[in-house]
Amino acid sequence: MKNNNWVLWLWLIGLGSIAFMSFTLWQNYLYATSLGKEYQGLFGDMFGASNALFTGLSFVGVIIAIRLQSQELKLQRKELELTRNEMELTRDEFVIQNSTMKLQQFENTFFQMLSLFHENTQQISSNNKAHPYSGKGIFKLLFDMVSLSLEKTLKDRFYREESCDIYDDFEYVREAKINEVSKWQYLKIFKLHFSIYEDDLNPYFTTLYNILKLIDKAEVVDKQYYVSIINSQFTRLEKLTVFYFTISNNIDNDFRKLVENFNLLDGIRESMVINKEIYEAYKPNLNNKLLLL
């Protein structure tokens, strides 16, 4: 508002100066023409003194013109600044829209893959009369077989080493013997029985790996939120199967690195695992704690 008032005053001063100069010249002209020829030369000499006034007024006009140009430049700078701010706002809006679109695309893909993962798991089945299973029942059957095999291995070793004739003697040392089982001994038994059902289990772990890889590469802020969705849908035996499968791989295995980095098995306890040595084989990133749904 102040700038507009200042410009208005400049225009008024300029127009007033022009009007004053025009009026003065016109009055001088009328006065000069009313004089005789013998006095007109004298008047011309006297009128030269007023040139200083007109020169001053001309200088004022130049100052006014410069001031007006300065005001126009300021207005142009403000317009450029507003244009730049609008462009920045437009750019920010574009970035937000682009991020929103990427998030929507990721979530659509994630939930589609998760749905496919569950559908494929539910379709797992076997008509084997000796050991039938369907869906997540495969995990129970797997651990039943592993437990029976481990039990037999420990008993055979106990009777062979102790030369015991009484079968029930093993029950007194069973827990101690289980605590002595090394990671490699247990994983050898686990892998043996895993291979029996690998036609059903390999697609399960391949899909799980692809979902984790999708989360890892996604440009989303809270990746742990999506990992927690997977974790929350694990059954106890399903989580244990993922646990033993993970530690059965080398530490540089891509699947194992993703599981441990995202701490996919957050919530698994030592009491759920066969012994402490095997439990400590899992090296999760403890900085990544899951949001339990």
XYZ file of C-alpha atoms in Angstrom, residues 17-281:
265
model
C 5.722 19.992 -12.917
C 4.726 19.558 -16.543
C 1.580 21.619 -15.990
C 3.581 24.343 -14.208
C 6.211 24.489 -16.972
C 3.538 24.594 -19.653
C 1.615 27.331 -17.839
C 4.782 29.400 -17.288
C 5.863 29.119 -20.922
C 2.402 30.013 -22.140
C 2.165 33.057 -19.859
C 5.647 34.205 -20.941
C 4.677 33.768 -24.559
C 1.527 35.821 -24.128
C 3.440 38.517 -22.248
C 6.214 38.629 -24.848
C 3.821 38.985 -27.778
C 2.103 41.888 -26.035
C 5.361 43.878 -25.907
C 6.719 45.949 -28.676
C 9.636 44.838 -30.794
C 12.029 47.116 -28.948
C 11.206 45.361 -25.623
C 10.981 41.766 -26.857
C 14.801 41.391 -27.059
C 15.138 42.697 -23.530
C 12.457 40.288 -22.370
C 14.301 37.428 -24.052
C 17.415 38.256 -22.057
C 15.355 38.359 -18.872
C 13.617 35.100 -19.747
C 16.977 33.317 -19.963
C 17.141 33.538 -16.187
C 14.159 31.267 -15.960
C 16.048 28.530 -17.844
C 17.578 27.482 -14.539
C 14.112 26.862 -13.209
C 13.163 24.718 -16.196
C 16.482 22.864 -15.984
C 15.763 22.110 -12.345
C 12.292 20.951 -13.174
C 13.715 18.754 -15.938
C 16.125 17.248 -13.445
C 13.213 16.584 -11.120
C 11.487 14.847 -14.017
C 14.544 12.647 -14.556
C 14.609 11.759 -10.859
C 10.918 10.914 -10.990
C 11.446 8.723 -14.052
C 14.313 6.885 -12.360
C 12.212 6.441 -9.246
C 9.330 5.065 -11.267
C 11.655 2.629 -13.039
C 13.023 1.562 -9.658
C 9.500 0.882 -8.431
C 8.750 -1.115 -11.573
C 11.909 -3.168 -11.042
C 10.863 -3.869 -7.459
C 7.462 -4.998 -8.650
C 9.097 -7.237 -11.245
C 11.370 -8.736 -8.591
C 8.367 -9.404 -6.360
C 6.531 -11.019 -9.257
C 9.572 -13.186 -9.980
C 9.805 -14.136 -6.303
C 6.107 -15.052 -6.219
C 6.546 -17.066 -9.401
C 9.537 -18.865 -7.880
C 7.581 -19.596 -4.694
C 4.678 -20.935 -6.730
C 7.084 -23.153 -8.674
C 8.559 -24.453 -5.408
C 5.083 -25.194 -4.064
C 4.211 -26.945 -7.310
C 7.415 -28.964 -7.088
C 6.695 -29.911 -3.464
C 3.167 -30.958 -4.408
C 4.579 -33.044 -7.251
C 7.047 -34.730 -4.895
C 4.235 -35.498 -2.432
C 1.994 -36.833 -5.204
C 4.851 -38.915 -6.583
C 5.602 -40.355 -3.123
C 1.916 -41.117 -2.598
C 1.712 -42.910 -5.951
C 4.826 -44.953 -5.176
C 3.423 -45.918 -1.774
C 0.113 -46.965 -3.335
C 1.893 -49.021 -5.994
C 4.057 -50.697 -3.365
C 1.131 -51.492 -1.077
C -0.920 -52.899 -3.951
C 1.957 -55.184 -4.920
C 2.731 -56.093 -1.298
C -0.809 -57.110 -0.368
C -1.287 -58.977 -3.638
C 1.884 -60.972 -2.983
C 0.865 -61.543 0.646
C -2.543 -62.790 -0.492
C -0.885 -65.122 -3.010
C 1.477 -66.303 -0.261
C -1.449 -67.293 1.986
C -3.389 -68.897 -0.864
C -0.402 -71.033 -1.857
C 0.153 -72.051 1.779
C -3.486 -73.066 2.188
C -3.285 -75.172 -0.967
C -0.419 -77.285 0.413
C -1.693 -80.840 0.872
C -0.698 -84.497 0.803
C -2.797 -87.626 0.415
C -0.126 -89.798 1.994
C -2.098 -92.067 4.315
C 0.816 -92.481 6.719
C 1.482 -88.744 7.075
C -1.346 -86.618 5.631
C -1.233 -82.843 5.946
C -2.811 -79.715 4.506
C -2.080 -76.007 4.711
C 0.023 -74.992 7.702
C -0.322 -78.498 9.075
C 2.861 -79.263 7.159
C 4.846 -77.405 9.824
C 3.481 -79.585 12.620
C 4.231 -82.741 10.659
C 7.761 -81.532 9.931
C 8.521 -80.929 13.617
C 6.902 -84.170 14.675
C 9.255 -86.009 12.327
C 12.278 -83.974 13.443
C 11.477 -84.574 17.126
C 11.078 -88.330 16.629
C 14.303 -88.546 14.669
C 16.221 -86.491 17.252
C 14.823 -88.588 20.086
C 15.902 -91.807 18.390
C 19.376 -90.452 17.619
C 19.948 -89.373 21.223
C 18.634 -92.648 22.650
C 20.783 -94.777 20.369
C 23.857 -92.758 21.289
C 23.027 -92.921 24.998
C 22.577 -96.702 25.053
C 25.668 -97.192 22.957
C 27.866 -94.982 25.126
C 26.422 -95.984 28.503
C 25.769 -99.646 27.645
C 22.437 -99.395 29.447
C 19.949 -102.222 29.345
C 17.123 -100.329 30.987
C 15.251 -98.338 28.318
C 13.746 -95.889 30.804
C 17.154 -94.700 31.984
C 17.268 -92.218 29.082
C 14.332 -90.238 30.436
C 16.420 -89.174 33.435
C 19.061 -87.584 31.198
C 16.866 -86.599 28.257
C 16.872 -82.852 28.938
C 20.618 -82.796 29.556
C 21.267 -84.665 26.304
C 19.047 -82.282 24.342
C 20.985 -79.328 25.747
C 24.170 -80.968 24.470
C 22.894 -81.151 20.890
C 24.978 -78.888 18.692
C 23.543 -76.614 16.055
C 25.010 -78.708 13.265
C 23.632 -81.956 14.677
C 20.119 -80.563 14.895
C 20.235 -78.813 11.527
C 21.405 -82.028 9.887
C 18.221 -83.743 11.096
C 16.111 -80.704 10.189
C 17.489 -80.544 6.641
C 16.939 -84.268 6.171
C 13.225 -84.010 6.910
C 12.902 -80.649 5.169
C 14.097 -82.295 1.957
C 11.202 -84.780 2.186
C 8.675 -81.929 1.979
C 10.720 -79.473 -0.075
C 8.311 -79.614 -3.048
C 5.789 -77.838 -0.828
C 8.185 -75.842 1.350
C 10.480 -74.388 -1.330
C 7.672 -72.359 -2.997
C 6.684 -71.121 0.465
C 10.165 -69.776 1.223
C 10.674 -68.446 -2.311
C 7.521 -66.343 -2.035
C 8.445 -65.181 1.469
C 11.882 -64.147 0.203
C 10.358 -62.167 -2.688
C 8.045 -60.312 -0.301
C 10.968 -59.373 1.961
C 12.992 -58.277 -1.051
C 10.076 -56.115 -2.206
C 9.990 -54.401 1.203
C 13.762 -53.975 1.229
C 13.832 -52.194 -2.149
C 10.710 -50.110 -1.562
C 11.005 -46.353 -1.004
C 8.846 -46.343 2.114
C 9.606 -44.850 5.502
C 8.327 -47.514 7.911
C 9.407 -50.821 6.385
C 9.076 -52.549 9.753
C 5.328 -51.980 9.650
C 4.987 -54.251 6.624
C 7.357 -56.825 8.121
C 5.202 -56.840 11.255
C 2.169 -57.752 9.136
C 3.975 -60.904 7.993
C 5.226 -61.716 11.491
C 1.788 -61.322 13.063
C 0.343 -64.041 10.815
C 2.917 -66.717 11.641
C 1.824 -69.671 13.733
C 4.246 -70.879 16.417
C 5.476 -73.863 14.395
C 5.554 -71.809 11.217
C 7.817 -69.258 12.900
C 10.060 -72.058 14.180
C 10.299 -73.512 10.679
C 11.376 -70.122 9.336
C 13.834 -69.852 12.244
C 15.562 -73.186 11.568
C 15.497 -72.655 7.815
C 17.134 -69.250 8.307
C 20.021 -70.450 10.479
C 20.541 -73.468 8.218
C 21.735 -71.022 5.542
C 25.114 -69.300 5.502
C 25.307 -65.858 7.082
C 25.810 -64.277 3.632
C 22.681 -65.921 2.231
C 20.267 -63.280 0.864
C 17.227 -64.752 2.590
C 18.995 -64.966 5.940
C 20.298 -61.407 5.681
C 16.801 -60.063 5.027
C 15.247 -62.059 7.880
C 17.894 -60.945 10.375
C 18.077 -57.352 9.137
C 14.307 -56.887 9.434
C 14.202 -59.050 12.579
C 11.335 -60.964 10.992
C 11.326 -63.467 13.857
C 11.037 -60.824 16.558
C 9.245 -62.392 19.514
C 10.810 -65.837 19.238
C 12.072 -66.914 22.672
C 14.798 -69.234 23.864
C 12.178 -71.521 25.421
C 10.733 -72.117 21.948
C 14.051 -73.383 20.583
C 15.692 -76.701 21.393
C 18.600 -75.187 23.326
C 20.527 -71.981 23.972
C 23.341 -72.635 21.480
C 20.890 -73.006 18.612
C 18.849 -70.012 19.782
C 21.949 -67.800 19.741
C 22.731 -68.810 16.151
